[in-house]
Coordinates of C-alpha atoms in Angstrom, one line a residue:
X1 CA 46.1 -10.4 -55.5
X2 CA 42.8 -10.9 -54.1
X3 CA 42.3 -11.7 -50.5
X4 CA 39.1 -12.5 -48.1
X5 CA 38.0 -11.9 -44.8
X6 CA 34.8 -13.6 -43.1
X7 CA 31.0 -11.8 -42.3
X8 CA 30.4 -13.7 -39.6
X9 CA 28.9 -17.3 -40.3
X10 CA 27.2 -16.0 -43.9
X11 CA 29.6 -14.0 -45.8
X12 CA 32.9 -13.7 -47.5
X13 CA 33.8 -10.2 -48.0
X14 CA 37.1 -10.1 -51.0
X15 CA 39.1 -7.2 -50.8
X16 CA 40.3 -5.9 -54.4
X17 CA 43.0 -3.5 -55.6
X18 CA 40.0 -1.3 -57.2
X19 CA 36.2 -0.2 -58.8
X20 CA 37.3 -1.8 -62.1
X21 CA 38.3 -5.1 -60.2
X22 CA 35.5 -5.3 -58.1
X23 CA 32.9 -4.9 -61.2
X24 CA 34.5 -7.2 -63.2
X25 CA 34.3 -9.8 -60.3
X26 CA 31.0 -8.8 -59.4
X27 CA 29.9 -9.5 -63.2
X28 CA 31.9 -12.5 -63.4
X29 CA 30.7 -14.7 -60.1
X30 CA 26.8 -14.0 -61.3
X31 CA 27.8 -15.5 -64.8
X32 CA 28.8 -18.4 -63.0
X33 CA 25.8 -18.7 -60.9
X34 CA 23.8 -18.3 -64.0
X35 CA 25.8 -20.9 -65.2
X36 CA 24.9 -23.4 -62.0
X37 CA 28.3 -23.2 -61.1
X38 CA 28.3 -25.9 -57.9
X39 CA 30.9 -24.1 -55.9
X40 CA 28.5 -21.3 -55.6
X41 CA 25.0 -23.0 -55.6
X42 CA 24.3 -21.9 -52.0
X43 CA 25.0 -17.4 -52.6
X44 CA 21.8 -15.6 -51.5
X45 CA 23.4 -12.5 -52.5
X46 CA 26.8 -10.9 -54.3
X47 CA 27.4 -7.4 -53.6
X48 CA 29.5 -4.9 -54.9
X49 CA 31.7 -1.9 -53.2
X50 CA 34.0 0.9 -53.5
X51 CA 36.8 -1.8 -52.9
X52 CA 35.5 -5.4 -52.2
X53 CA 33.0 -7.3 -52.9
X54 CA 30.9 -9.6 -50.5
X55 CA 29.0 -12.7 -50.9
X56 CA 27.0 -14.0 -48.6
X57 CA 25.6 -18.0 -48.1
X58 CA 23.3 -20.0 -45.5
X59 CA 24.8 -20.1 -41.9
X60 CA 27.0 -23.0 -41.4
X61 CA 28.3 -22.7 -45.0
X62 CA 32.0 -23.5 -45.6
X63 CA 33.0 -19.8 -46.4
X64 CA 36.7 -21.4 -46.8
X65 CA 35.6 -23.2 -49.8
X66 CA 33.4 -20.6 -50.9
X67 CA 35.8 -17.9 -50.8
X68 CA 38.1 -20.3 -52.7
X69 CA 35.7 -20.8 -55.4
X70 CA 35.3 -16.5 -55.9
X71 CA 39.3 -16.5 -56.0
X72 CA 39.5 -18.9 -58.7
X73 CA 37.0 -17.0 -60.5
X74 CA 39.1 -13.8 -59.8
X75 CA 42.2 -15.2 -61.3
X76 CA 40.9 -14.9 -64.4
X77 CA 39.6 -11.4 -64.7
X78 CA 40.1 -8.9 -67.2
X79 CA 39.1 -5.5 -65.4
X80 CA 39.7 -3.6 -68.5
X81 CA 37.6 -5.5 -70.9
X82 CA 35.0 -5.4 -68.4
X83 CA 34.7 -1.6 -67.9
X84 CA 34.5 -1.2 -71.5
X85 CA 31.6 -3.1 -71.9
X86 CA 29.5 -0.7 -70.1
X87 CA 26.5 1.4 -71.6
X88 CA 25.8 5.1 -71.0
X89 CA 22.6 6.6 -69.7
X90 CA 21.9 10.5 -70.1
X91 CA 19.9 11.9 -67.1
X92 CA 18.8 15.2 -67.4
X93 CA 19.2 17.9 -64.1
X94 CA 17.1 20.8 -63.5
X95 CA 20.3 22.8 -61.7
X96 CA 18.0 24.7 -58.8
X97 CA 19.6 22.8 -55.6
X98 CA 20.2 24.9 -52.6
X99 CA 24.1 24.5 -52.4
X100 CA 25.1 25.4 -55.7
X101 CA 26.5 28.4 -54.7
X102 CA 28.0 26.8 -51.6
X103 CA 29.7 24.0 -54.1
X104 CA 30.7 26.8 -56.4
X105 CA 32.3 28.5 -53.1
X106 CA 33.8 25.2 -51.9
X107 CA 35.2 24.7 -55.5
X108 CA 36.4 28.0 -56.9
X109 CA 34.8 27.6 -59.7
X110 CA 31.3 30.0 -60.8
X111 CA 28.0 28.0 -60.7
X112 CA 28.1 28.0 -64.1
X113 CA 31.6 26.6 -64.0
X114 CA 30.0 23.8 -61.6
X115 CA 27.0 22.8 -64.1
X116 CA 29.7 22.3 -67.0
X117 CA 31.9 20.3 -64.8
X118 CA 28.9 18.4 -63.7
X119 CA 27.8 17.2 -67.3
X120 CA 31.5 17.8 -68.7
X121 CA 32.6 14.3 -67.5
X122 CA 30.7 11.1 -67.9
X123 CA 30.4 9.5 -64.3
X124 CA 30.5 5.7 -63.4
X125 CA 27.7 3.9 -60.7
X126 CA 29.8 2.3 -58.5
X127 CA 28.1 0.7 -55.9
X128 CA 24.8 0.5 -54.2
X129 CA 23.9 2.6 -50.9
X130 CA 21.6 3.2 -47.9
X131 CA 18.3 3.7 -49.8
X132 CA 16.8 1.3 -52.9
X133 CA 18.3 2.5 -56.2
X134 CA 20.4 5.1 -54.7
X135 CA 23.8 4.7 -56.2
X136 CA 27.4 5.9 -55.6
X137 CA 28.5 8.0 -58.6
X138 CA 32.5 7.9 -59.6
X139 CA 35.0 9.4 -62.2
X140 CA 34.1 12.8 -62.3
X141 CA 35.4 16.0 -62.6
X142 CA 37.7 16.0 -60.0
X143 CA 37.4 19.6 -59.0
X144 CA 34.1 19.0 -57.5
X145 CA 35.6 16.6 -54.7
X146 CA 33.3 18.9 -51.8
X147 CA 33.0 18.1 -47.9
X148 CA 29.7 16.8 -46.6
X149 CA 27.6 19.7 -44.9
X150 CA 28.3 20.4 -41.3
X151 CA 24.6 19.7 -40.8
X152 CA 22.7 17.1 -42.9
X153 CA 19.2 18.0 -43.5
X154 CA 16.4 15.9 -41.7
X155 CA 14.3 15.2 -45.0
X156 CA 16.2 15.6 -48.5
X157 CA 13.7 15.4 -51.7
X158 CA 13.4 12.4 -53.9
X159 CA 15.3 13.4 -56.8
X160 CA 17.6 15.8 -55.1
X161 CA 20.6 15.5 -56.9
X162 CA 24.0 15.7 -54.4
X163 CA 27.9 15.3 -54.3
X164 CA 29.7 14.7 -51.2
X165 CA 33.8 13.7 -51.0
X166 CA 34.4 12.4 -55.0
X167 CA 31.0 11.2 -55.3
X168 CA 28.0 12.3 -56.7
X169 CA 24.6 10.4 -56.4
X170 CA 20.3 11.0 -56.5
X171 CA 18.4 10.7 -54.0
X172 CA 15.2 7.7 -54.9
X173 CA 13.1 9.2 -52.0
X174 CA 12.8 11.5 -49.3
X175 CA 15.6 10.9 -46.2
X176 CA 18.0 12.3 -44.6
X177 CA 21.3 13.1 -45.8
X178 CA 24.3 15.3 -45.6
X179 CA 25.2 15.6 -49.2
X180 CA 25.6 19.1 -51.0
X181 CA 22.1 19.3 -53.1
X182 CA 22.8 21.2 -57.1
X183 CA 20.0 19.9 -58.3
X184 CA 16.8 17.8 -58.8
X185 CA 15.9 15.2 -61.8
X186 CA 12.3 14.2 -62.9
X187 CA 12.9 10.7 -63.7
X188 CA 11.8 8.1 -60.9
X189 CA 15.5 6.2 -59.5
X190 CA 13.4 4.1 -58.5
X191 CA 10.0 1.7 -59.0
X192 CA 8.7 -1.5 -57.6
X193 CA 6.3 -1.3 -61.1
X194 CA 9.2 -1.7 -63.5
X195 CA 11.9 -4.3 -64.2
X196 CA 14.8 -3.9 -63.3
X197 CA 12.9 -1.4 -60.1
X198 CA 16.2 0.7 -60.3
X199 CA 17.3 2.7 -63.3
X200 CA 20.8 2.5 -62.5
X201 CA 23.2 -0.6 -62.1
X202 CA 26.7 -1.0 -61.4
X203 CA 28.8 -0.3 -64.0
X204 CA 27.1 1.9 -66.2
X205 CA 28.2 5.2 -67.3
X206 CA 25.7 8.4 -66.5
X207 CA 26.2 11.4 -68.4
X208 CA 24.6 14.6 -67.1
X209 CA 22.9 16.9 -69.0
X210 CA 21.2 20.4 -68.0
X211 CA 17.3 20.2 -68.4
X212 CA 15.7 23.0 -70.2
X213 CA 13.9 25.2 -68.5
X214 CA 10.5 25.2 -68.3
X215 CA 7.7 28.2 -68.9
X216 CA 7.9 30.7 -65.8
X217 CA 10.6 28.2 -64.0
X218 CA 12.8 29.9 -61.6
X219 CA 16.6 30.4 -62.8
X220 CA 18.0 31.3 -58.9
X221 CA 20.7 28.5 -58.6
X222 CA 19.7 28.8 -54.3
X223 CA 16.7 28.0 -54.9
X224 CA 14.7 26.4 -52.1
X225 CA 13.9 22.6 -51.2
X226 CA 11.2 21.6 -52.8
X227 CA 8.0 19.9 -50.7
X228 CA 8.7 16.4 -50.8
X229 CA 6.0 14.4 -52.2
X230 CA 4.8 11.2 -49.9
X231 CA 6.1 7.6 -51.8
X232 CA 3.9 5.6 -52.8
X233 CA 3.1 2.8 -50.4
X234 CA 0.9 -0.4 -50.3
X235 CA -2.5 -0.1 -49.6
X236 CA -4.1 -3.2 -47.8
X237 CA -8.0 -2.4 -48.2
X238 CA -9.2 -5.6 -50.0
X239 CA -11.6 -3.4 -52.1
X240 CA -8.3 -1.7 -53.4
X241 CA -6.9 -4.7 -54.2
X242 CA -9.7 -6.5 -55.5
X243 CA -8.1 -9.9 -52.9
X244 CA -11.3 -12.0 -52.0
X245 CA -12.2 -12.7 -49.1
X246 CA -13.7 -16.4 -50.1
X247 CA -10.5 -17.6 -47.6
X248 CA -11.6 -14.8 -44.9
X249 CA -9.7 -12.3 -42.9
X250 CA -9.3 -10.9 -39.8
X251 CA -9.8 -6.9 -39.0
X252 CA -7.3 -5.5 -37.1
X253 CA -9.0 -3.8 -34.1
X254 CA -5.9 -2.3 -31.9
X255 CA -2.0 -3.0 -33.3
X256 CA -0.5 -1.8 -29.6
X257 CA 2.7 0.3 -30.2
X258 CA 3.8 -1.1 -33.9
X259 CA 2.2 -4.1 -35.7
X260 CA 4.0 -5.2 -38.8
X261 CA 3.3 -7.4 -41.8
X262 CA 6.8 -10.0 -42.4
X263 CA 7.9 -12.6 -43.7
X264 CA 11.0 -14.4 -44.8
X265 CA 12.5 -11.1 -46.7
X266 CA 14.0 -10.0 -50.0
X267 CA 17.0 -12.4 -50.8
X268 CA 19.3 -11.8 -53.4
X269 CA 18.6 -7.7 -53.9
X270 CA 21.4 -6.4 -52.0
X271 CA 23.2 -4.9 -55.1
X272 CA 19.9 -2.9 -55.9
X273 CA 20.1 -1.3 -52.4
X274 CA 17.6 -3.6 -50.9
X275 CA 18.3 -5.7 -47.7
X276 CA 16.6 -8.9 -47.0
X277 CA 14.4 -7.5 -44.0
X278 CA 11.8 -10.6 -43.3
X279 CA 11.0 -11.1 -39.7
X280 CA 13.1 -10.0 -37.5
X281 CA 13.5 -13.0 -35.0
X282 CA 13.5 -15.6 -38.0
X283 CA 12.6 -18.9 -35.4
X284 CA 10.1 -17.2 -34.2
X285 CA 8.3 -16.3 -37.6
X286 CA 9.2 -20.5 -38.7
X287 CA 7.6 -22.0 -35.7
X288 CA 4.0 -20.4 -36.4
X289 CA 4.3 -21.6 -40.2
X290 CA 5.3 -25.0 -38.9
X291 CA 2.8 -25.3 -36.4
X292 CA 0.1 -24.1 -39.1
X293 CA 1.5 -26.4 -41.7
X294 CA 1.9 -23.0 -43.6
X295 CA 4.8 -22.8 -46.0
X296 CA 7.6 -21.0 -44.2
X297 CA 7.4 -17.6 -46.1
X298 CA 4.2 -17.0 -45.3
X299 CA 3.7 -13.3 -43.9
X300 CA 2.4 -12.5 -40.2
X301 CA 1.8 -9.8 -37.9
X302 CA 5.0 -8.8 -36.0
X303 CA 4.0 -7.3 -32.9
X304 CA 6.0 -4.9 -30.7
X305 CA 5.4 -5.4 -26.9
X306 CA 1.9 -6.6 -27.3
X307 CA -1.4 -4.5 -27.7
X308 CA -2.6 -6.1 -30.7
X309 CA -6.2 -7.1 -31.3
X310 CA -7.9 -9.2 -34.2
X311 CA -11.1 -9.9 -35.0
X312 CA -11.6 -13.3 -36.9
X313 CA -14.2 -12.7 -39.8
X314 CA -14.6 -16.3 -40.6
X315 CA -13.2 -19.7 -38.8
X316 CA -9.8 -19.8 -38.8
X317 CA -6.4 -21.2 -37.3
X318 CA -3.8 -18.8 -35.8
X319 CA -1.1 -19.0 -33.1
X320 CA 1.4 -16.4 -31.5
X321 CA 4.8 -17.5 -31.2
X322 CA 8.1 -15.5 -30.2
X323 CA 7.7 -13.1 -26.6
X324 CA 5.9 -15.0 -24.7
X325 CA 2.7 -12.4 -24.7
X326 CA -0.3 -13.2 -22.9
X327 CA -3.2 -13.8 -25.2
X328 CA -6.9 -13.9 -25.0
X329 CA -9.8 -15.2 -27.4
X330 CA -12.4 -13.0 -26.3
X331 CA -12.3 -13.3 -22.4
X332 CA -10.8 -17.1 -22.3
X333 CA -6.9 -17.1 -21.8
X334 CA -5.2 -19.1 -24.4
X335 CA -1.7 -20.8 -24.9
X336 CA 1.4 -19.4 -26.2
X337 CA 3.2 -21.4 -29.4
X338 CA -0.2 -23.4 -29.3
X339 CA -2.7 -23.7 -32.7
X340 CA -5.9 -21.7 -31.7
X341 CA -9.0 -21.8 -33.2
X342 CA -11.2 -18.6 -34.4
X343 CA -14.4 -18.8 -34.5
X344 CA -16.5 -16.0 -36.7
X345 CA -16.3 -12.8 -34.6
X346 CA -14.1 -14.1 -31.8
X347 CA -11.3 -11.2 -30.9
X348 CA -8.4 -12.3 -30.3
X349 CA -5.9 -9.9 -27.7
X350 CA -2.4 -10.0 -27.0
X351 CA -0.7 -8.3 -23.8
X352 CA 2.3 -7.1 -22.9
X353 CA 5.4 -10.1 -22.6
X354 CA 7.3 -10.6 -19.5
X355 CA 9.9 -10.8 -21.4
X356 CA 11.1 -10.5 -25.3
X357 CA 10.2 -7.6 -27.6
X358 CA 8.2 -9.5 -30.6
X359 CA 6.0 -12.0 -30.9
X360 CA 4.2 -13.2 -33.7
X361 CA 0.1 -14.0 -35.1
X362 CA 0.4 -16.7 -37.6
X363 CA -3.1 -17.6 -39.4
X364 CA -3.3 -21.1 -41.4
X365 CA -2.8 -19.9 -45.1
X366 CA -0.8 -16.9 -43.9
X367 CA -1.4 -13.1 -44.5
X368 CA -2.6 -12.6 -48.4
X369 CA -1.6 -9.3 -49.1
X370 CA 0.0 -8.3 -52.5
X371 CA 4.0 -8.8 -52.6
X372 CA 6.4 -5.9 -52.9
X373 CA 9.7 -7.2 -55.3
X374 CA 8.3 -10.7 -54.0
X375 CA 8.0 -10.0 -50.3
X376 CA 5.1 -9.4 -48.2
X377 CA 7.9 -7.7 -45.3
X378 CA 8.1 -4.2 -44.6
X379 CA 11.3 -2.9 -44.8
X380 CA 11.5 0.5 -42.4
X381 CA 14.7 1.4 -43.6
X382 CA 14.0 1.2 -47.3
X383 CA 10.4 2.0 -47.0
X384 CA 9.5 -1.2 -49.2
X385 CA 6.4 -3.1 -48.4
X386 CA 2.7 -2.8 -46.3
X387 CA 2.7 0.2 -44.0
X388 CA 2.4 -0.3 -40.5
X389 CA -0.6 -2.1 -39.1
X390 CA -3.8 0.1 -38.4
X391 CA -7.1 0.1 -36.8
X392 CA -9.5 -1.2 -38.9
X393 CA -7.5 -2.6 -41.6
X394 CA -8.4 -5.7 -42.9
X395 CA -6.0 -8.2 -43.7
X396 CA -6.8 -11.3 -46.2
X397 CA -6.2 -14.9 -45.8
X398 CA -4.7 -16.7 -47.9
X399 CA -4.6 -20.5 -49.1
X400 CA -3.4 -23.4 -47.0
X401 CA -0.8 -25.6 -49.0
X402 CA 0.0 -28.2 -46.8
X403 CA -1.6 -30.4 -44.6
X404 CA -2.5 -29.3 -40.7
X405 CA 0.4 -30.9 -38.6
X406 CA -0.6 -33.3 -36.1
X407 CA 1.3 -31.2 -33.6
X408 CA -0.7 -28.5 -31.5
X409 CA 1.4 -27.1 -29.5
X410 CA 5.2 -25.9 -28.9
X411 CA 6.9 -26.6 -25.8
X412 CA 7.3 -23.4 -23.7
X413 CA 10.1 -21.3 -23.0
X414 CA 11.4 -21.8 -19.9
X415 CA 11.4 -18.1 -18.9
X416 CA 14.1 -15.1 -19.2
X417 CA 17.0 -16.1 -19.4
X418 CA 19.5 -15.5 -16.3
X419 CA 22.2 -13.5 -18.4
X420 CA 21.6 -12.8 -22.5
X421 CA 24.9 -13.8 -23.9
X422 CA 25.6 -13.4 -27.6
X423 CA 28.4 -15.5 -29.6
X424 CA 30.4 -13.3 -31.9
X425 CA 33.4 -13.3 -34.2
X426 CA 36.0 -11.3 -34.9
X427 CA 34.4 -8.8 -37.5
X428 CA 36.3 -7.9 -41.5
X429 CA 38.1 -4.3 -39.1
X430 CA 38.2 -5.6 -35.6
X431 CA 41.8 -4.7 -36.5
X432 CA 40.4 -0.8 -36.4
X433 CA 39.6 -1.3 -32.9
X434 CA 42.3 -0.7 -30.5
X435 CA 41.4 -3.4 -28.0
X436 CA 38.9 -5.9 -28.9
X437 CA 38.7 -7.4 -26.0
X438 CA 36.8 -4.6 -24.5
X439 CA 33.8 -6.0 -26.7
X440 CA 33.6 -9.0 -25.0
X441 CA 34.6 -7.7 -21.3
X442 CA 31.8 -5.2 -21.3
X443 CA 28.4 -5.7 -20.2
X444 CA 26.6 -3.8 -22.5
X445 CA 23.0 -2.2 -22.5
X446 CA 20.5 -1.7 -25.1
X447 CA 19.5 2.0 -26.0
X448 CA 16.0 3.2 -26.5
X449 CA 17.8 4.2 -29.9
X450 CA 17.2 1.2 -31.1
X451 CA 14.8 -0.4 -33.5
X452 CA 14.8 -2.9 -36.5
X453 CA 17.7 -1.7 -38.0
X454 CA 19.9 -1.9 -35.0
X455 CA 20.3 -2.3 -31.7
X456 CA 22.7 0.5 -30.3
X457 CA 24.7 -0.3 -27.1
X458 CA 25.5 1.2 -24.2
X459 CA 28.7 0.5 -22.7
X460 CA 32.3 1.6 -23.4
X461 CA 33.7 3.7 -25.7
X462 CA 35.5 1.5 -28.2
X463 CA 38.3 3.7 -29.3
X464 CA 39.9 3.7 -32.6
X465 CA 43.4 1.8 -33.3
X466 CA 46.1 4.6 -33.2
X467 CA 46.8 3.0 -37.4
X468 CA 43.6 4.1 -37.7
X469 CA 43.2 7.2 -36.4
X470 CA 41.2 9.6 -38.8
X471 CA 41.2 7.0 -41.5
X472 CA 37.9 6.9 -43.3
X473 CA 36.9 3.1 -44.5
X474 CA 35.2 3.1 -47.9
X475 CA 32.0 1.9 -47.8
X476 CA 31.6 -1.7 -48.0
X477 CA 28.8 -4.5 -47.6
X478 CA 27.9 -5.8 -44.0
X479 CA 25.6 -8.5 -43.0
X480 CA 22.7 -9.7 -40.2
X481 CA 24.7 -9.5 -37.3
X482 CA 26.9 -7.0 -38.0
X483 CA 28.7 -4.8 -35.2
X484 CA 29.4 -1.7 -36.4
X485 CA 31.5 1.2 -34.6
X486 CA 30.7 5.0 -35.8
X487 CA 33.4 7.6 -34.9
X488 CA 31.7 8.3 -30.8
X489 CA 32.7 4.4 -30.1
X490 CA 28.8 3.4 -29.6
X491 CA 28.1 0.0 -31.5
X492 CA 25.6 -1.0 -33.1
X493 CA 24.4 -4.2 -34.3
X494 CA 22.6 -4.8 -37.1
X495 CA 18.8 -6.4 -37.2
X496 CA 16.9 -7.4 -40.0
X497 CA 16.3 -3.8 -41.8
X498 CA 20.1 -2.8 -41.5
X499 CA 21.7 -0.9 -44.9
X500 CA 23.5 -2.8 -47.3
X501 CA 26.4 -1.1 -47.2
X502 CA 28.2 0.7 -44.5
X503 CA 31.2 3.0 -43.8
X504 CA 32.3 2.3 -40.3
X505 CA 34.6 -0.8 -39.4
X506 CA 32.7 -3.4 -38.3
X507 CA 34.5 -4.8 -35.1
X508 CA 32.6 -8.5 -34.9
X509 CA 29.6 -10.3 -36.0
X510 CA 26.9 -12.1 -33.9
X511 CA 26.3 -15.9 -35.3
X512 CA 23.7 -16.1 -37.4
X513 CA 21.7 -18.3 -34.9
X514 CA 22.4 -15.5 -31.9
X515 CA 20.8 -13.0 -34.3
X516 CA 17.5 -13.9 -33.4
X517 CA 17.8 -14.0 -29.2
X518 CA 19.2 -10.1 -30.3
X519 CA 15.9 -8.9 -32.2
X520 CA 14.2 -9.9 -28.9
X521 CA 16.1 -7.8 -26.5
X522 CA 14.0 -4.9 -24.7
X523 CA 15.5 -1.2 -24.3
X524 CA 17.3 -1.4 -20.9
X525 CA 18.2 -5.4 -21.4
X526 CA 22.0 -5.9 -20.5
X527 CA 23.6 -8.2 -23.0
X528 CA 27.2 -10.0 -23.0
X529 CA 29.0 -11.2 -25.5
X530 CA 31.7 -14.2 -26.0
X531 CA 33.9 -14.9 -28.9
X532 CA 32.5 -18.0 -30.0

């Protein structure tokens, strides 16, 4: 039987007996949303695991009704008739990886031996991962169950492909990764140019097949990595678009130590291995729309610590909301959260905040640049999206849609506050943890290790429950908010560019509201939290 725990304030995650389970849901709860089933009108996104699936809504959603609504649904499932509606797609494997032989050795078997068992056994795609269109790869030959390397490699090709524990899997782009490489494929995982962007979905079968070789192609099975060729990114020069600049645009003159195009994010994408990203302190981001009468997903500049400079190529509107970072137009000081006025070749210069890590420059028809799987955000983690912010780029401006609020200016904040104090609850594997308590008695600090993904902190160890002890958690989906413990006891919580899915318990999730206050604390910041 079925049976749910709570993501925090936005998610549900249902824990199933199995794969076949969890697909047949999966499939089951989007043919009722296609349907406009009411129960599950709010889901921004449905996600598939190794052993559960998780569905996450608004904040402030009844997750008790919602998770009653999925059960229902599960009640009626037919897991076999499910799994045996899936098609097959043949992907064909140039077998040159450097750990062939090592696999072979780990395995017993000849390299040969390893190739056959490879394509011998149609595989299944499970479940999304930690990169766009990378996909967890089940049912195969069982004799090529292999250990993770000692050491994972600091950039692994695009195409590489790897098995590590029962899984096999390809690799859409260059990262990092631990996973025993036995070969590489030509064909792209994944493309922002084609629909569906990934070539794989959950539930299909993959057979395997050995490429041919090509003329004066290398047989070694060691042989070496190949150089990985850079992605593909967005390019902002409005020549290269061919974006007009009838609406004007500002030239970017200095971006300080990371300037950022973001917006609201990438909803409903999770199962492809896309987060949401979007801006990472959300109310920030909304106040500068709403002050511009812009709609709210509208892209702006992020800004890290301050440092950025603009220089307005026709009259505009703008504002900086979020850290509180001094700004000037030209030599004038100007207010914060207030709607500023650009006149043609006025610079506008932010400083470093008091206080707070990122603030944001909204412009009145918002940032115009072309959308990425209908987001303007970059993603840092999946490497979706505008590059960072450089000198000299020039950024379009797009259309205002509304009407300019009567409304000029914000009221302040009131200053730092005295003690940062994040409400949590008690996360899907706080049970992993041997006291969770510890969580809320220590008074944590944020590492310089941090970044959009996450915020590490620095505190206590949180030790592992002794039930626990050298159990390894299938992966499963996690959520904004998330707190999640690795193995060394260091948590992290999860900002706006976290991974879909991940394979340590996660001990307790910040409110959805809190999540915002966190994407503004500063390496060094000491932070408490409460069970709320």
């Amino acid at each position: 039987m079925p049976t749910w725990r709570r993501l925090g304030d936005t998610g549900v995650l249902v824990e199933l007996p199995g794969l076949d389970e969890v697909l047949a849901l999966d499939a089951a709860v989007r043919a009722e949303i296609d349907r406009g089933s009411t129960g599950l009108a709010d889901v921004v996104d449905v996600l598939p695991a190794a052993r559960t699936l998780t569905v996450t809504a608004p904040a402030r959603s009844d997750l008790g009704r919602l998770a009653t609504e999925i059960l229902a649904v599960a009640a009626d499932l037919d897991p076999a008739a499910a799994a045996g509606e899936a098609d097959e797609v043949e992907i064909a494997v140039h077998y040159d990886g450097p750990d062939l032989d090592e696999i072979a050795s780990l395995t017993g078997l000849s390299a040969d031996e390893v190739v056959a068992a490879h394509t011998g056994t149609p595989w299944r795609v499970a479940f999304g991962g930690f990169a766009p269109g990378f996909f967890y790869l089940v049912d195969g030959d069982p004799r090529l169950t292999v250990p993770r390397r000692s050491e994972p490699r600091t950039a692994v090709p695009p195409g590489s492909v790897g098995l590590a524990g029962e899984f096999s899997g390809i690799y859409p782009r260059a990262s990092p990764g631990g996973w025993q490489l036995l070969g590489h494929v030509d064909e792209a995982l994944w493309d922002v140019d084609r629909d569906p962007p990934a070539l794989l979905r959950p539930g299909q079968h993959v057979r395997f097949a050995a490429a041919p070789a090509a003329p004066g192609e290398a047989s070694d099975s060691a042989a070496e990595i190949r150089p990985v060729t850079p992605s593909r990114s967005a390019t902002r020069s409005s020549a290269d678009q061919g974006i007009s600049h009838d609406r004007g645009s500002l030239t970017v003159l200095a971006t300080g130590p990371r300037a950022l195009l973001q917006d609201q994010g990438r909803p409903g994408l999770a199962h492809l291995g896309v987060g949401r990203s979007g801006a990472a302190d959300r109310a920030a981001h909304a106040l500068g729309q709403r002050l511009l009468g812009n709609e709210l997903d509208c892209a702006a500049v992020e800004v890290t610590l301050g440092g950025l400079a603009v220089r307005a190529e026709a009259d505009c509107l703008v504002t900086v909301t979020g850290a509180p970072a001094p700004a000037h137009i030209d030599d004038r000081p100007v207010g914060h959260a207030a709607v500023l006025r650009l006149v043609t070749g006025q610079v506008l210069r932010l400083g470093a905040p008091a206080y707070g890590l990122r603030s944001y420059l909204s412009v009145r028809g918002g940032i115009d640049v072309p959308p990425v799987l209908g987001s303007r955000s970059t993603d840092t983690l999946a490497g979706l999206g505008p590059d960072p912010l450089e000198d000299g780029e020039v950024l379009p401006i797009g259309d205002a849609a509304r009407a300019l609020p009567t409304t000029e200016q914000a009221p302040l904040p009131g200053g730092p506050p005295a003690r940062i104090v994040l409400r949590v609850v008690p996360g899907p594997r706080v049970d992993w943890i041997a006291d969770r308590e510890v969580l809320v008695a220590t008074p944590w600090e944020v590492s310089a290790r941090s970044d959009r993904i996450g915020a590490r902190l620095v505190g206590e160890t949180l030790v592992r429950h002794p039930d626990h002890e050298g159990e390894e958690l299938l992966s499963e989906g996690v959520v904004r908010g998330s707190i999640q413990v690795p193995p060394g006891g260091e948590p992290v919580l999860f900002l706006a560019d976290h991974p879909v899915t991940g394979g340590y318990p996660v001990a307790a999730v910040v409110v959805d509201e809190d999540v915002d206050l966190a994407a503004q604390l500063r390496p060094g910041d000491q932070v408490h939290l409460t069970w709320r």
